């Protein structure tokens, strides 16, 4: 069985798209792959209750609980890793997970850690991607699914989708257009990986 764990921080619409694709395309029977758990650093993440309603295991590892530690980031990542590894996942899927991860964490999940980023990487890593694309006068924007490496929002690209930037666009309207594409390409990229697990390393 190929286990998958999803990490979220907020609304979790990408998580919902992944869970829906797993059900619709019958990942369990076709690829012996299942989404086991959803973990959030944010106890108020809206996606958590949705995941629970779907019968998925949910966990909170709150980064704020580690702020008084000598090395808060490392302590948080270690606790997160422990929580994830209970499921022995072959893939860990970041879906709107808004934490920068330590090299130790990234190294532990080498080739198994996937992210979706709302820009056409390598342009616009980091935050406020849509506003930056509009500000720079870009005519196209998009989203990227990629393997996670130690450089923020870099790493081998697995899938991309392109959308036009319209003259009337605000950050919000562009974000909404990009998000609809995220919901398509993230499940597609994951399905590609679970279809050929041996090609993932
Ligand atoms: C998405 O654009 C995702 O790529 C970004 O955060 C946004 C919200 O995602 N990192 P979600 O609805 O929580 O999946």
CSV table of C-alpha atoms and ligand atoms in Angstrom, one decimal:
chain,number,residue,atom,x,y,z
A,1,UNK,CA,0.0,0.0,0.0
A,2,UNK,CA,1.2,3.5,-0.9
A,3,UNK,CA,0.3,5.8,2.0
A,4,UNK,CA,-0.1,9.6,1.5
A,5,UNK,CA,-0.2,12.3,4.1
A,6,UNK,CA,-1.4,15.8,3.3
A,7,UNK,CA,-0.2,18.9,5.2
A,8,UNK,CA,-2.4,22.0,5.2
A,9,UNK,CA,-2.5,25.4,6.9
A,10,UNK,CA,-5.8,26.9,5.8
A,11,UNK,CA,-8.8,26.3,3.7
A,12,UNK,CA,-7.5,23.1,2.2
A,13,UNK,CA,-9.1,23.4,-1.3
A,14,UNK,CA,-6.1,21.5,-2.8
A,15,UNK,CA,-6.5,18.8,-0.2
A,16,UNK,CA,-10.1,18.5,-1.1
A,17,UNK,CA,-9.2,18.2,-4.8
A,18,UNK,CA,-6.7,15.4,-4.0
A,19,UNK,CA,-9.2,13.5,-1.8
A,20,UNK,CA,-11.9,13.9,-4.5
A,21,UNK,CA,-9.6,12.6,-7.2
A,22,UNK,CA,-8.5,9.6,-5.0
A,23,UNK,CA,-12.2,8.7,-4.7
A,24,UNK,CA,-13.2,9.4,-8.2
A,25,UNK,CA,-10.3,7.6,-9.9
A,26,UNK,CA,-10.3,4.8,-7.3
A,27,UNK,CA,-6.6,5.2,-6.4
A,28,UNK,CA,-7.0,2.5,-3.7
A,29,UNK,CA,-7.9,-0.3,-6.1
A,30,UNK,CA,-5.9,0.9,-9.1
A,31,UNK,CA,-2.7,1.9,-7.5
A,32,UNK,CA,-3.0,0.6,-3.9
A,33,UNK,CA,-2.6,4.2,-2.8
A,34,UNK,CA,-4.6,5.9,-0.2
A,35,UNK,CA,-4.7,9.3,1.6
A,36,UNK,CA,-4.4,8.4,5.2
A,37,UNK,CA,-4.1,11.6,7.2
A,38,UNK,CA,-4.3,15.3,7.1
A,39,UNK,CA,-2.0,17.3,9.4
A,40,UNK,CA,-2.1,21.0,10.1
A,41,UNK,CA,0.2,23.4,11.9
A,42,UNK,CA,-2.9,25.6,12.4
A,43,UNK,CA,-5.6,24.4,14.8
A,44,UNK,CA,-8.2,26.6,13.1
A,45,UNK,CA,-7.5,25.4,9.6
A,46,UNK,CA,-10.9,25.1,8.0
A,47,UNK,CA,-9.8,22.0,6.0
A,48,UNK,CA,-9.4,20.0,9.1
A,49,UNK,CA,-13.1,19.6,9.9
A,50,UNK,CA,-13.8,18.7,6.3
A,51,UNK,CA,-11.1,16.0,6.4
A,52,UNK,CA,-12.5,14.6,9.6
A,53,UNK,CA,-16.0,14.5,8.0
A,54,UNK,CA,-14.5,12.4,5.2
A,55,UNK,CA,-13.3,9.9,7.7
A,56,UNK,CA,-9.6,10.8,7.4
A,57,UNK,CA,-7.3,10.9,10.4
A,58,UNK,CA,-6.5,14.5,11.3
A,59,UNK,CA,-3.8,15.9,13.5
A,60,UNK,CA,-2.6,19.4,14.7
A,61,UNK,CA,1.0,20.0,15.3
A,62,UNK,CA,0.9,23.7,16.3
A,63,UNK,CA,4.1,25.5,15.5
A,64,UNK,CA,3.2,28.1,18.2
A,65,UNK,CA,3.7,25.3,20.8
A,66,UNK,CA,7.4,25.2,20.0
A,67,UNK,CA,8.2,28.9,20.2
A,68,UNK,CA,9.9,28.7,23.6
A,69,UNK,CA,12.2,25.9,22.6
A,70,UNK,CA,15.9,26.7,21.9
A,71,UNK,CA,15.4,25.8,18.2
A,72,UNK,CA,11.7,26.3,17.6
A,73,UNK,CA,11.8,25.5,13.9
A,74,UNK,CA,13.7,22.3,14.3
A,75,UNK,CA,11.6,21.2,17.3
A,76,UNK,CA,8.4,21.8,15.3
A,77,UNK,CA,9.7,19.9,12.3
A,78,UNK,CA,10.8,17.0,14.5
A,79,UNK,CA,7.3,16.7,16.0
A,80,UNK,CA,5.7,17.0,12.6
A,81,UNK,CA,7.9,14.3,11.3
A,82,UNK,CA,7.0,12.0,14.1
A,83,UNK,CA,3.3,12.6,13.5
A,84,UNK,CA,3.7,12.0,9.7
A,85,UNK,CA,5.9,8.9,10.1
A,86,UNK,CA,3.3,6.9,12.0
A,87,UNK,CA,1.7,6.5,8.5
A,88,UNK,CA,4.9,5.4,6.8
A,89,UNK,CA,4.0,7.5,3.8
A,90,UNK,CA,5.4,7.1,0.3
A,91,UNK,CA,4.3,10.7,-0.5
A,92,UNK,CA,3.9,13.7,1.7
A,93,UNK,CA,1.8,16.4,0.0
A,94,UNK,CA,2.1,20.0,0.9
A,95,UNK,CA,-1.2,21.7,0.1
A,96,UNK,CA,-1.2,25.3,1.2
A,97,UNK,CA,1.2,24.4,4.0
A,98,UNK,CA,2.6,27.8,5.0
A,99,UNK,CA,5.8,26.8,6.9
A,100,UNK,CA,9.4,26.9,5.8
A,101,UNK,CA,10.8,23.5,6.5
A,102,UNK,CA,14.3,22.7,7.8
A,103,UNK,CA,16.9,20.9,5.6
A,104,UNK,CA,16.7,17.9,8.0
A,105,UNK,CA,13.0,17.5,7.4
A,106,UNK,CA,13.3,18.0,3.6
A,107,UNK,CA,16.2,15.5,3.6
A,108,UNK,CA,14.2,12.9,5.5
A,109,UNK,CA,11.5,12.9,2.9
A,110,UNK,CA,13.9,13.1,0.0
A,111,UNK,CA,11.9,12.6,-3.3
A,112,UNK,CA,8.7,12.0,-1.3
A,113,UNK,CA,7.8,15.6,-0.5
A,114,UNK,CA,5.7,17.4,-3.1
A,115,UNK,CA,4.4,21.0,-3.1
A,116,UNK,CA,2.0,23.1,-5.1
A,117,UNK,CA,3.0,26.7,-5.6
A,118,UNK,CA,0.7,29.4,-7.2
A,119,UNK,CA,3.2,30.7,-9.8
A,120,UNK,CA,5.0,29.5,-12.9
A,121,UNK,CA,8.3,28.6,-11.1
A,122,UNK,CA,11.0,29.6,-11.2
A,123,UNK,CA,9.3,33.0,-11.4
A,124,UNK,CA,7.8,34.3,-8.2
A,125,UNK,CA,8.8,32.0,-5.4
A,126,UNK,CA,7.6,33.0,-2.0
A,127,UNK,CA,4.4,35.0,-1.1
A,128,UNK,CA,2.1,37.4,-3.0
A,129,UNK,CA,2.8,35.7,-6.3
A,130,UNK,CA,-0.4,37.0,-8.1
A,131,UNK,CA,0.1,40.7,-7.1
A,132,UNK,CA,3.8,40.4,-8.2
A,133,UNK,CA,2.8,38.9,-11.5
A,134,UNK,CA,0.3,41.7,-12.2
A,135,UNK,CA,2.8,44.4,-11.0
A,136,UNK,CA,5.5,43.0,-13.3
A,137,UNK,CA,3.1,43.2,-16.3
A,138,UNK,CA,3.1,39.5,-16.9
A,139,UNK,CA,0.5,38.4,-19.5
A,140,UNK,CA,0.5,34.8,-18.1
A,141,UNK,CA,0.5,33.3,-14.7
A,142,UNK,CA,0.0,29.8,-13.4
A,143,UNK,CA,0.8,27.1,-10.9
A,144,UNK,CA,3.5,24.6,-10.4
A,145,UNK,CA,3.7,21.1,-8.8
A,146,UNK,CA,7.2,20.3,-7.8
A,147,UNK,CA,9.4,18.1,-5.6
A,148,UNK,CA,10.6,20.0,-2.5
A,149,UNK,CA,14.3,20.8,-2.1
A,150,UNK,CA,16.1,23.0,0.4
A,151,UNK,CA,15.7,26.0,-1.8
A,152,UNK,CA,12.3,27.6,-1.1
A,153,UNK,CA,9.8,26.9,-4.0
A,154,UNK,CA,12.3,25.3,-6.2
A,155,UNK,CA,12.9,21.6,-7.1
A,156,UNK,CA,12.1,19.4,-10.0
A,157,UNK,CA,8.9,20.4,-11.8
A,158,UNK,CA,6.3,17.7,-12.1
A,159,UNK,CA,3.4,19.8,-13.6
A,160,UNK,CA,2.5,23.3,-14.6
A,161,UNK,CA,-0.7,25.1,-15.7
A,162,UNK,CA,-0.9,28.5,-17.4
A,163,UNK,CA,-3.6,31.0,-17.2
A,164,UNK,CA,-3.9,34.5,-18.8
A,165,UNK,CA,-3.5,37.6,-16.8
A,166,UNK,CA,-6.4,39.9,-17.8
A,167,UNK,CA,-6.1,43.7,-17.8
A,168,UNK,CA,-8.9,43.9,-15.2
A,169,UNK,CA,-7.2,41.4,-12.8
A,170,UNK,CA,-6.6,42.0,-9.1
A,171,UNK,CA,-4.6,39.7,-7.0
A,172,UNK,CA,-7.8,38.0,-5.9
A,173,UNK,CA,-9.3,37.4,-9.3
A,174,UNK,CA,-6.0,36.1,-10.6
A,175,UNK,CA,-5.6,33.8,-7.6
A,176,UNK,CA,-9.1,32.4,-8.1
A,177,UNK,CA,-8.3,31.6,-11.8
A,178,UNK,CA,-5.0,30.0,-10.8
A,179,UNK,CA,-6.6,28.0,-8.0
A,180,UNK,CA,-9.0,26.3,-10.4
A,181,UNK,CA,-6.0,25.0,-12.3
A,182,UNK,CA,-4.2,23.9,-9.1
A,183,UNK,CA,-7.1,21.6,-8.4
A,184,UNK,CA,-6.6,19.9,-11.7
A,185,UNK,CA,-2.8,19.6,-11.9
A,186,UNK,CA,-2.1,18.6,-8.3
A,187,UNK,CA,-4.2,15.4,-8.5
A,188,UNK,CA,-2.9,14.7,-12.0
A,189,UNK,CA,0.8,14.9,-10.9
A,190,UNK,CA,0.2,12.8,-7.8
A,191,UNK,CA,-1.7,10.2,-9.9
A,192,UNK,CA,1.3,10.1,-12.2
A,193,UNK,CA,3.6,9.4,-9.3
A,194,UNK,CA,1.6,6.7,-7.6
A,195,UNK,CA,1.1,5.0,-11.0
A,196,UNK,CA,4.8,4.5,-11.3
A,197,UNK,CA,6.2,4.5,-7.8
A,198,UNK,CA,9.6,3.1,-8.9
A,199,UNK,CA,10.1,6.2,-11.1
A,200,UNK,CA,9.8,8.5,-8.1
A,201,UNK,CA,13.4,8.1,-6.9
B,1,LIG,C1,-3.0,27.9,-3.0
B,1,LIG,O1,-2.9,28.8,-4.0
B,1,LIG,C2,-1.8,27.2,-2.7
B,1,LIG,O2,-1.0,26.9,-3.9
B,1,LIG,C3,-1.1,28.2,-1.8
B,1,LIG,O3,-2.1,28.5,-0.9
B,1,LIG,C4,-3.3,28.6,-1.6
B,1,LIG,C5,-4.5,28.1,-0.8
B,1,LIG,O4,-4.5,26.7,-0.9
B,1,LIG,N1,0.2,27.7,-1.4
B,1,LIG,P1,-5.6,25.8,-0.3
B,1,LIG,O5,-7.0,26.3,-0.7
B,1,LIG,O6,-5.5,25.8,1.2
B,1,LIG,O7,-5.3,24.4,-0.9
